[in-house]
Structures are given as C-alpha cells and as structure tokens.
Short mmCIF file of C-alpha atoms in Angstrom, two decimals:
data_model
loop_
_atom_site.label_atom_id
_atom_site.label_comp_id
_atom_site.label_asym_id
_atom_site.label_seq_id
_atom_site.Cartn_x
_atom_site.Cartn_y
_atom_site.Cartn_z
CA MET A 1 85.76 87.82 123.94
CA GLU A 2 89.09 86.82 125.97
CA TRP A 3 91.31 88.27 128.16
CA ILE A 4 95.04 87.93 129.13
CA GLU A 5 97.09 89.75 131.96
CA LYS A 6 101.31 90.16 130.23
CA THR A 7 103.16 92.69 131.62
CA ILE A 8 105.18 94.49 129.11
CA GLY A 9 108.79 93.29 130.83
CA GLU A 10 107.21 90.44 130.40
CA LEU A 11 105.99 90.38 127.09
CA CYS A 12 108.88 91.11 125.67
CA ASP A 13 110.56 87.87 126.28
CA ILE A 14 108.36 86.49 125.35
CA GLY A 15 109.29 88.25 121.64
CA GLY A 16 112.96 87.90 122.44
CA GLY A 17 112.68 92.32 122.41
CA GLU A 18 114.01 94.57 125.27
CA VAL A 19 112.78 97.66 127.50
CA LYS A 20 116.11 99.85 126.62
CA THR A 21 117.33 102.84 127.39
CA GLY A 22 118.98 105.99 124.74
CA PRO A 23 122.12 106.52 123.59
CA PHE A 24 124.06 107.34 126.67
CA GLY A 25 126.27 110.76 126.30
CA SER A 26 129.15 109.12 126.52
CA GLN A 27 128.23 107.80 123.21
CA LEU A 28 126.56 110.74 121.39
CA HIS A 29 128.67 113.97 121.50
CA GLN A 30 127.85 117.73 120.43
CA GLU A 31 130.00 117.09 117.81
CA ASP A 32 128.76 113.70 116.44
CA TYR A 33 125.00 116.48 115.48
CA SER A 34 125.12 118.36 112.66
CA ASP A 35 122.48 119.25 109.74
CA GLU A 36 121.94 116.55 107.66
CA GLY A 37 122.37 113.01 107.94
CA THR A 38 120.42 110.23 110.04
CA PRO A 39 117.48 111.24 112.79
CA VAL A 40 117.32 111.26 115.86
CA VAL A 41 114.21 111.37 118.15
CA MET A 42 114.76 113.78 121.39
CA PRO A 43 111.72 113.80 124.42
CA ALA A 44 111.39 116.97 123.21
CA ASP A 45 109.97 115.71 119.39
CA ILE A 46 107.56 113.21 120.95
CA ILE A 47 103.97 116.04 120.50
CA ASP A 48 100.64 114.73 120.54
CA GLY A 49 101.32 111.04 119.93
CA GLY A 50 103.86 111.93 117.25
CA ILE A 51 106.64 112.88 116.79
CA SER A 52 107.50 117.05 115.62
CA GLN A 53 110.25 116.95 113.03
CA THR A 54 110.92 120.93 113.75
CA LYS A 55 113.60 120.85 115.62
CA ILE A 56 114.76 117.26 115.12
CA ALA A 57 118.68 116.96 116.02
CA ARG A 58 120.37 114.62 112.72
CA VAL A 59 123.85 112.46 113.19
CA LYS A 60 126.90 111.62 110.24
CA GLU A 61 126.39 108.91 108.45
CA SER A 62 129.98 107.80 109.83
CA HIS A 63 128.00 107.59 113.62
CA VAL A 64 125.54 105.55 112.77
CA ASP A 65 126.66 102.58 112.55
CA ARG A 66 128.97 102.42 116.05
CA LEU A 67 124.97 103.32 117.50
CA TYR A 68 122.97 100.75 115.71
CA LYS A 69 122.03 99.18 118.74
CA HIS A 70 120.20 102.81 119.37
CA LYS A 71 117.96 102.09 115.18
CA LEU A 72 114.47 102.55 115.66
CA SER A 73 111.92 99.12 114.56
CA ILE A 74 108.78 99.52 112.73
CA GLY A 75 106.53 98.89 116.51
CA ASP A 76 108.44 100.58 118.92
CA ILE A 77 107.57 102.71 121.56
CA ILE A 78 109.32 105.98 122.53
CA TYR A 79 109.35 107.47 125.87
CA GLY A 80 110.62 110.64 127.45
CA ARG A 81 113.18 109.69 130.87
CA ARG A 82 111.94 113.03 132.26
CA GLY A 83 109.80 115.49 132.55
CA ASP A 84 105.14 114.36 131.35
CA ILE A 85 106.64 111.34 131.22
CA GLY A 86 103.21 110.51 129.65
CA ARG A 87 103.55 110.88 126.71
CA GLN A 88 105.02 108.08 124.17
CA THR A 89 104.92 107.35 120.46
CA ILE A 90 104.80 104.22 118.43
CA ILE A 91 107.95 103.33 115.61
CA LYS A 92 106.21 103.39 111.51
CA ARG A 93 107.27 103.05 108.43
CA ASP A 94 108.77 106.90 108.06
CA TYR A 95 111.37 106.78 111.56
CA GLU A 96 112.56 103.46 111.04
CA GLY A 97 115.38 103.46 110.69
CA TRP A 98 116.22 107.02 112.66
CA LEU A 99 118.08 106.95 115.90
CA CYS A 100 116.49 106.53 119.96
CA GLY A 101 118.10 109.32 121.29
CA THR A 102 119.74 110.03 124.66
CA GLY A 103 116.62 110.66 127.51
CA CYS A 104 114.69 108.82 125.95
CA LEU A 105 113.23 105.08 126.71
CA ARG A 106 112.31 102.56 124.53
CA ILE A 107 110.23 99.45 124.13
CA SER A 108 110.89 96.20 121.79
CA LEU A 109 108.39 93.49 121.40
CA GLY A 110 109.75 91.35 118.94
CA ASN A 111 107.92 88.67 117.14
CA SER A 112 105.03 88.97 121.19
CA ILE A 113 101.94 87.67 121.37
CA ILE A 114 100.68 91.17 120.85
CA ASN A 115 100.67 94.02 118.58
CA PRO A 116 102.42 97.10 118.94
CA GLU A 117 99.57 99.51 117.38
CA TYR A 118 97.05 97.93 120.79
CA LEU A 119 100.02 99.34 123.03
CA HIS A 120 100.47 102.11 121.81
CA LEU A 121 96.66 103.32 122.30
CA TYR A 122 95.99 100.93 125.58
CA LEU A 123 99.61 103.21 127.38
CA LYS A 124 97.18 106.58 126.37
CA ILE A 125 94.68 105.52 128.99
CA PRO A 126 94.33 107.92 131.56
CA GLU A 127 94.53 105.38 134.53
CA VAL A 128 97.49 103.62 132.84
CA ILE A 129 99.01 106.68 132.53
CA GLY A 130 98.48 107.12 135.89
CA TRP A 131 99.78 104.20 137.14
CA ILE A 132 102.93 105.23 135.57
CA GLN A 133 103.35 108.64 136.95
CA ASN A 134 102.44 106.81 140.01
CA GLN A 135 105.42 105.29 139.63
CA ALA A 136 108.21 107.46 139.18
CA ILE A 137 110.98 108.39 141.06
CA GLY A 138 112.52 111.95 141.95
CA ALA A 139 111.68 114.95 143.87
CA THR A 140 110.94 117.45 142.03
CA MET A 141 110.52 115.82 138.06
CA PRO A 142 109.46 112.74 137.65
CA ASN A 143 112.67 109.88 136.15
CA LEU A 144 110.49 105.88 133.68
CA ASN A 145 113.58 103.97 134.07
CA THR A 146 113.22 100.12 131.97
CA GLY A 147 112.62 98.50 135.42
CA ILE A 148 108.98 100.05 135.80
CA LEU A 149 108.34 100.02 132.19
CA ARG A 150 107.98 96.49 132.51
CA ARG A 151 106.24 95.73 134.70
CA VAL A 152 103.13 97.76 133.86
CA PRO A 153 100.52 95.62 133.48
CA VAL A 154 98.30 95.50 129.92
CA ILE A 155 95.30 94.05 128.94
CA PHE A 156 94.25 92.59 126.14
CA PRO A 157 92.60 90.29 124.25
CA SER A 158 94.00 86.74 123.29
CA SER A 159 93.24 87.30 120.04
CA CYS A 160 95.10 88.71 117.80
CA ASP A 161 92.46 89.63 115.28
CA ASN A 162 90.39 91.07 118.00
CA GLN A 163 93.45 93.60 118.79
CA ASN A 164 94.23 94.27 115.47
CA LYS A 165 90.14 95.42 114.82
CA ILE A 166 90.34 97.90 118.07
CA ALA A 167 93.58 98.95 117.66
CA ALA A 168 92.00 99.67 112.96
CA ILE A 169 89.11 101.74 114.80
CA LEU A 170 90.92 104.01 117.16
CA SER A 171 93.96 104.58 113.80
CA THR A 172 90.88 105.32 111.42
CA TYR A 173 89.85 108.22 114.09
CA ASP A 174 94.07 109.30 114.47
CA ASP A 175 94.35 109.32 110.59
CA LEU A 176 91.37 111.50 110.09
CA ILE A 177 93.14 114.01 113.20
CA GLU A 178 96.40 113.78 111.26
CA ASN A 179 95.04 114.49 107.54
CA ASN A 180 93.20 117.39 109.16
CA LYS A 181 96.69 118.53 110.84
CA ARG A 182 98.91 118.55 107.17
CA ARG A 183 95.80 120.01 106.31
CA ILE A 184 96.28 123.11 108.58
CA ALA A 185 99.76 123.67 108.04
CA LEU A 186 100.03 123.31 104.13
CA LEU A 187 96.88 126.21 104.51
CA GLU A 188 99.61 128.37 107.00
CA LYS A 189 102.41 127.56 104.31
CA MET A 190 100.16 129.31 101.80
CA ALA A 191 99.64 132.01 104.16
CA GLU A 192 103.23 132.62 105.48
CA GLU A 193 103.96 132.16 101.57
CA ILE A 194 101.48 135.52 99.91
CA TYR A 195 102.91 136.90 102.99
CA CYS A 196 106.53 136.67 101.55
CA GLU A 197 106.34 137.30 98.25
CA TRP A 198 104.86 140.20 98.91
CA PHE A 199 106.35 141.85 101.76
CA VAL A 200 109.70 140.06 101.54
CA ARG A 201 110.21 140.44 97.96
CA PHE A 202 108.43 142.92 96.76
CA ARG A 203 106.02 141.49 94.33
CA PHE A 204 102.55 142.18 95.51
CA PRO A 205 99.54 143.78 93.34
CA GLY A 206 101.13 146.56 91.39
CA TYR A 207 105.37 146.27 92.90
CA GLN A 208 105.63 146.54 88.55
CA THR A 209 104.80 150.46 88.74
CA ALA A 210 105.63 151.19 91.91
CA GLU A 211 107.91 153.43 93.74
CA PHE A 212 111.65 152.08 95.82
CA GLU A 213 113.56 154.10 97.83
CA LYS A 214 116.25 152.28 99.51
CA GLY A 215 114.97 149.23 99.24
CA ILE A 216 111.24 149.68 99.75
CA PRO A 217 108.57 151.14 98.33
CA LYS A 218 108.18 154.94 98.45
CA ASN A 219 105.31 155.26 99.81
CA TRP A 220 105.44 153.15 102.38
CA GLU A 221 105.71 154.09 105.95
CA ILE A 222 108.37 153.62 108.57
CA LYS A 223 107.12 152.92 111.57
CA VAL A 224 108.54 151.88 115.30
CA MET A 225 106.04 149.14 116.62
CA ARG A 226 104.97 151.94 119.93
CA ASP A 227 103.21 153.73 116.69
CA LEU A 228 101.15 150.42 115.95
CA VAL A 229 99.82 149.07 119.53
CA SER A 230 96.65 150.46 121.02
CA TYR A 231 97.41 148.69 123.41
CA TYR A 232 99.39 145.96 126.39
CA VAL A 233 99.52 144.35 129.23
CA GLY A 234 101.51 141.69 131.27
CA GLY A 235 99.38 138.60 131.79
CA GLY A 236 98.15 137.64 134.77
CA TRP A 237 98.12 133.10 136.79
CA GLY A 238 95.17 133.96 139.17
CA GLU A 239 94.38 130.72 141.54
CA GLU A 240 93.59 126.96 141.68
CA ASN A 241 90.66 127.24 143.12
CA GLU A 242 87.64 130.18 143.77
CA SER A 243 87.50 132.62 146.63
CA SER A 244 86.30 135.94 147.00
CA THR A 245 89.08 137.64 146.45
CA PHE A 246 90.07 134.94 143.49
CA SER A 247 86.14 134.97 141.84
CA LYS A 248 86.73 135.21 138.39
CA GLY A 249 86.88 131.69 136.21
CA ALA A 250 88.76 132.45 133.28
CA TYR A 251 90.98 129.79 130.70
CA VAL A 252 94.88 130.83 130.67
CA ILE A 253 97.01 130.82 127.50
CA ARG A 254 100.21 130.60 127.97
CA GLY A 255 103.59 130.05 126.57
CA THR A 256 103.77 126.64 126.36
CA ASP A 257 100.69 126.68 124.58
CA ILE A 258 100.75 128.66 122.30
CA PRO A 259 102.29 125.95 119.73
CA HIS A 260 99.27 123.74 120.19
CA LEU A 261 97.48 126.88 119.62
CA SER A 262 99.27 128.58 116.30
CA SER A 263 99.43 124.82 114.46
CA GLY A 264 95.83 123.49 115.40
CA ASN A 265 95.48 121.53 118.78
CA TYR A 266 92.59 122.77 121.15
CA THR A 267 93.29 119.76 122.75
CA ASN A 268 94.60 121.45 125.74
CA ARG A 269 92.65 124.27 128.53
CA VAL A 270 93.53 125.81 131.73
CA PHE A 271 90.86 127.14 133.96
CA ARG A 272 92.13 129.79 136.65
CA TYR A 273 89.81 131.93 138.79
CA HIS A 274 91.27 135.76 138.69
CA LYS A 275 89.81 139.45 140.27
CA PRO A 276 87.36 140.33 138.48
CA SER A 277 89.35 143.67 137.98
CA ASN A 278 92.39 141.38 136.18
CA PHE A 279 90.55 139.59 134.19
CA LYS A 280 88.90 143.06 133.01
CA ALA A 281 92.12 144.78 132.01
CA ARG A 282 93.17 141.51 130.35
CA LYS A 283 90.48 139.75 128.58
CA LEU A 284 91.69 138.70 125.38
CA GLU A 285 89.46 139.66 121.71
CA VAL A 286 89.59 139.08 118.71
CA ASN A 287 92.63 140.21 116.82
CA ASP A 288 94.73 141.07 120.71
CA PHE A 289 98.18 139.07 120.43
CA ILE A 290 100.00 137.05 123.31
CA PHE A 291 103.98 137.83 123.13
CA GLU A 292 105.82 135.22 125.12
CA VAL A 293 107.91 138.28 127.28
CA SER A 294 109.93 135.58 129.67
CA GLY A 295 110.85 132.28 130.78
CA GLY A 296 112.78 130.28 127.75
CA SER A 297 115.66 128.57 127.42
CA LYS A 298 119.03 128.47 126.01
CA ASP A 299 116.85 126.41 122.88
CA GLN A 300 113.75 128.25 123.19
CA LEU A 301 113.83 131.84 122.20
CA LEU A 302 111.42 134.10 123.70
CA GLY A 303 109.21 136.68 122.17
CA ARG A 304 106.09 133.64 120.52
CA ASN A 305 103.48 134.86 119.79
CA LEU A 306 99.84 133.86 118.61
CA MET A 307 97.23 136.36 117.25
CA VAL A 308 93.37 135.10 119.16
CA SER A 309 91.27 135.01 116.67
CA GLU A 310 87.05 134.39 116.38
CA GLY A 311 87.83 130.90 116.22
CA LEU A 312 89.93 131.01 120.09
CA LEU A 313 87.25 132.34 121.30
CA LYS A 314 85.01 130.49 120.91
CA LEU A 315 87.13 127.83 121.39
CA PHE A 316 87.64 129.46 125.12
CA GLU A 317 83.77 130.33 125.47
CA ASN A 318 85.33 134.04 124.68
CA LYS A 319 86.78 134.32 128.49
CA VAL A 320 90.50 134.06 128.76
CA ILE A 321 93.39 135.76 129.47
CA CYS A 322 97.48 135.34 129.23
CA ALA A 323 99.28 133.92 131.19
CA SER A 324 101.57 135.85 133.69
CA PHE A 325 105.14 135.15 131.65
CA CYS A 326 103.69 137.25 128.49
CA LYS A 327 101.64 139.94 127.33
CA GLN A 328 98.25 140.82 125.55
CA ILE A 329 99.17 143.00 122.63
CA ARG A 330 96.25 145.11 120.93
CA PHE A 331 97.34 146.65 117.66
CA ASP A 332 95.26 150.00 116.52
CA ALA A 333 93.53 148.15 113.44
CA GLN A 334 93.24 151.91 111.56
CA LYS A 335 97.26 151.47 111.28
CA VAL A 336 97.22 148.41 110.82
CA SER A 337 96.28 144.69 109.60
CA PRO A 338 95.89 142.48 112.51
CA LEU A 339 95.95 140.20 110.25
CA PHE A 340 99.89 141.81 108.63
CA MET A 341 100.84 142.58 112.08
CA LYS A 342 100.76 137.94 112.64
CA TYR A 343 102.76 136.97 109.27
CA TYR A 344 105.57 139.67 110.67
CA LEU A 345 105.31 138.52 114.37
CA LYS A 346 105.70 134.22 113.09
CA LEU A 347 108.69 135.55 110.89
CA TYR A 348 110.14 137.61 112.98
CA TYR A 349 109.92 134.52 115.13
CA GLU A 350 111.72 132.36 113.25
CA CYS A 351 114.36 133.67 111.87
CA ASP A 352 115.41 134.29 115.37
CA LEU A 353 115.26 138.28 115.14
CA VAL A 354 114.16 138.57 118.34
CA GLY A 355 117.34 137.14 120.19
CA ILE A 356 118.07 141.41 120.34
CA TYR A 357 115.47 141.86 122.44
CA GLN A 358 116.55 138.76 124.59
CA VAL A 359 119.03 138.85 127.82
CA GLN A 360 119.28 136.56 130.28
CA SER A 361 119.78 137.08 134.12
CA THR A 362 119.87 135.02 138.06
CA GLY A 363 118.99 131.41 135.36
CA ILE A 364 115.43 132.68 133.58
CA SER A 365 115.20 134.86 130.46
CA ASN A 366 113.34 137.87 129.41
CA TYR A 367 112.61 139.90 126.61
CA GLN A 368 113.37 143.41 126.66
CA PHE A 369 109.82 144.63 125.92
CA GLU A 370 110.11 148.51 126.04
CA SER A 371 112.78 148.76 124.18
CA PHE A 372 111.32 146.31 120.99
CA LEU A 373 108.36 148.44 121.79
CA ASN A 374 110.28 152.09 121.18
CA TYR A 375 113.32 150.59 118.04
CA GLN A 376 111.72 147.65 116.37
CA THR A 377 111.27 149.65 113.16
CA ILE A 378 108.56 148.52 110.44
CA SER A 379 107.81 149.19 106.82
CA LEU A 380 104.10 149.51 106.72
CA PRO A 381 102.16 148.88 103.41
CA GLU A 382 99.19 151.02 101.89
CA LYS A 383 95.92 150.77 103.48
CA ARG A 384 95.57 149.56 100.12
CA ILE A 385 97.69 146.23 100.18
CA LEU A 386 97.18 145.65 102.79
CA ASP A 387 93.41 145.15 103.00
CA GLU A 388 94.03 143.27 99.57
CA PHE A 389 96.20 140.89 102.00
CA ASP A 390 93.42 140.16 104.39
CA LYS A 391 90.42 139.40 101.71
CA LEU A 392 93.53 136.17 101.10
CA ILE A 393 94.27 135.59 103.97
CA GLU A 394 91.22 135.35 106.17
CA PRO A 395 89.67 132.89 104.29
CA ILE A 396 92.13 130.98 105.27
CA ILE A 397 92.39 131.07 108.60
CA ARG A 398 88.27 130.63 108.44
CA GLN A 399 89.53 127.33 107.44
CA GLN A 400 92.50 126.23 109.31
CA GLU A 401 90.10 126.81 112.43
CA THR A 402 87.05 124.54 111.01
CA LEU A 403 89.36 122.00 110.95
CA ALA A 404 90.65 122.18 114.20
CA PHE A 405 87.38 121.72 115.34
CA GLU A 406 86.81 118.89 113.82
CA ASN A 407 90.08 117.40 114.55
CA LEU A 408 88.66 118.11 118.49
CA ASN A 409 85.76 116.72 118.12
CA LEU A 410 87.11 113.91 116.31
CA ILE A 411 89.56 112.95 119.71
CA THR A 412 87.12 113.63 121.96
CA THR A 413 85.10 111.18 119.96
CA LYS A 414 88.35 108.38 119.82
CA ASP A 415 88.98 109.39 124.16
CA SER A 416 85.27 108.40 124.44
CA LEU A 417 85.79 104.97 123.11
CA LEU A 418 89.58 104.14 123.91
CA PRO A 419 88.81 102.79 127.49
CA ARG A 420 85.56 101.30 126.63
CA LEU A 421 87.27 99.29 123.98
CA ILE A 422 89.88 98.37 125.19
CA SER A 423 88.33 97.35 128.89
CA GLY A 424 85.97 95.40 126.64
CA LYS A 425 82.66 97.63 127.51
CA LEU A 426 82.21 97.21 122.86
CA SER A 427 82.45 94.43 121.49
CA VAL A 428 84.49 93.70 118.08
CA GLU A 429 84.25 89.88 117.52
CA ASN A 430 81.89 90.43 115.27
CA LEU A 431 82.43 93.77 112.86
CA ASP A 432 84.18 92.98 109.89
CA ILE A 433 85.81 95.85 109.76
CA GLN A 434 89.36 97.77 107.73
CA PHE A 435 92.48 98.09 107.96
CA PRO A 436 93.65 101.84 107.64
CA PRO A 437 96.53 103.84 105.79
CA SER A 438 98.19 104.07 109.01
CA MET A 439 98.23 100.49 110.08
CA LEU A 440 99.74 98.63 107.09
CA ASP A 441 103.43 98.09 108.07
CA ALA A 442 101.56 96.25 111.47
CA GLN A 443 99.34 94.42 109.22
CA ALA A 444 102.26 92.95 107.05
CA LEU A 445 104.43 92.66 110.67
CA TYR A 446 101.44 90.24 113.04
CA GLY A 447 99.16 88.75 110.29
CA GLU A 448 95.96 90.07 108.27
CA ALA A 449 93.31 91.50 110.19
CA ARG A 450 90.90 88.15 110.86
CA SER A 451 87.25 89.07 108.48
#
C-alpha cells in the first residue's frame, strides 16, 4: 500500500479549500443571539469528538446571510483555538449549514485527495495531538492559529479506497458508541420523566385517593437537607507523586468530570496519591453524592452533582474520592432513597435553583453549603412510594451502566486499532468493507468504496 505525506495546508490548497478562523467579535454581537435560529458551534460544544447541543448558541436568521462565509459544510473539521486544543470534530449532515463560532478554527478541504473522515480520525492519534500541543503558543493557556494547523503533517494512503476502508472500520466503532450514548440518554429521560410524574406533578401510585394540603400530599413531610444528611466532608486533591506522607493511591472525581460520568462517558480517570487518613475519611461508597461547591463561572453554575453507583465504584476500583472543590454527601438511607435524591438534585440544578446559594468573590464562585443544608427544604414522600420508585429506577441505572461499560470497551479497542490502521501495520487492501451509516455522506462526496 502506497503512502503519501502532506501538510494540512497543502491538502487544502490541492482541493481549493482553506484553514480559517470563525467570526470575530465585531461580526457577531451578544444581541445577535436568540433562543431559536441557526446553531453556532463554539469550542465548549466540541465534546468527545462530537458536538453537544445542550447549551449550543443560536443566531437569528436575519444574521445568517451576512455570516455566510462561516457556514459549515459536510467534511469541515472544527478546532477550538484555546485551552484543550487537541479537541476537534467533523461536520456531518445533521450540522450542515450551522455556523463556525468565535474561538474556533475551521479546516475546509474542498475537493482534495484525502477523505475528511480519515483526516478527522488521523488527527485523534496521540502523537498528532502532541505535535499540535508542542506547536501551540501562549504562556498560560495554549493557543492554536491557522499557521499551526496548516503545518500539521498528515500521512495517508494514496488510494481513496484504502482511506475509506480505514475510516469505515473506525467509524463503525463510533456508530456503536453513539448508539449506546443515545440509549443511555433515552433511559435517563425515562427515569427523569417518572420522577417528574410522581414527585412534581404528584401523579404517583394512589394519588387519586390522596389528600392534599397546601399543594402537597397531606402525609408527606417537609424536611431541610440537614435532616436527611448523615455525613459530609470536603474533598481532597493529594499529590501527583507518591511519598512517605502521600502514600495511598486513589482516583479523584472533579466537578468537570461530573457531566461526563453522568452521561456514561467512563474514559477519563485521574489518579493521585493521598494521606491515608484523608483517604479513609473521604473514600466514596455506593450511594454517596459528589456536590460541586467552588469554581464555576457566570455561564456555569455550581451545584453540579453525581450519585456514586456500584458501576462507578467498579470503574474506579473501589478507591476514589471527590476533588477539593467538591463535597462528599451521604444521605441517611433510613430516611430517604438515594435514587430519589439523585433526581431531586438533578432537577434542582437544571432549574437553576442552586443559584440561590452561590456567591461570587475574588473572581471565583463559592457555594454557601451550610446555608443549603440549613434552609433548603424538600417535600419527602412516604416510604412506600419511595420503595416503589426505587424498584422502577434501579433496573434503568443498571442498564445504563452496562451500556457505559460496553462503550468503554469499544473505545479501548478502537484506540488500539487507530494507530495500527493509520500507520499501515494492519493492511486493509484485501478487505471487503461496507460503509457504516455515519459515512454515507462521505461516500457520496468523496467516492464510492471499491470492493
């Protein structure tokens, strides 16, 4: 199999494409954004090789025409310019016509000699990410620019057929992973809906005959958080290297890890060394909660939270604490169901109610955790209802975790195949490979795969 080496800049020049920046602040103002309209991809939206639509910005349609130069096309590759500069994503059919946002860089290959799917996968190789990071500028935070991206060296098969085959093999794993992510999200939506139906809309089993007083069932109790918490302690960070004082090795879950772990992304784990006494006081157990109390930003409220399940403890080999910007909370299982608290706290955060106890000082946000415990009230259902809720939710949680571990295995296998396929150590020349669904756009745009 013959291989070619070119830079990204050369590949863009061959195809009549370019490497360019997103719109500058003078082109896109705060007042241009709206709740509806065309989505704008920002660096924060590029997560795990895809585009998260959870908090995606949108602009009014009246502004799209003047920003036409920043419209995204199938096959474009988007990078964030600052921070985690190794993250990138490829634009597929669902994102066609969206806008490249401020703070992003876009690679448009045009009608080049390389399949964008192949390039997208090639740019995930650790050695390539390392090369880009070593070229980055900036004293405190790494920064990318168009010049750096244009200089990235790319090695690829001369045959479009072989490029497609490599991309097809790896994209099949991506499709399986994405399918599992969707299933995890649907299961979570199902659990959230059960919670809301029972405990927000009060349509719980037997509600037809229940007596209500002041808007809640008469036999439910009003408690403050402190009544339900049996133990809490601040987290720790430990040291990077082992020493006689910091001798206990254990993982650490940070506030930034909470969204990933909550959605079933089990790929990132941070390992540190701790004082044995600190670890003993902070070791997480099944049904403990992690609650973020410091850090945050004007766009990221504190109060992100995570319930520790059996699956998570297994992932972290039963030796894990929460980070120092978080609190470990243990609820009294005799008084309240941890699963009930999981969805109570999740809804509490998503409705921005956590902001009541958040304060800003010296550039960092802090959570008034003691006030939260003392004054935050909760309507507590009777035990019979909580037990029925647990019976419905526990199988959903187990199924989510099974899918999350399947994804971890798929990602591990894919990551081991990636450098071997792209280096040519595993030949694809004699393989008859079908395109996965996610590559149908690439197949139409960049040539049919030959058997």
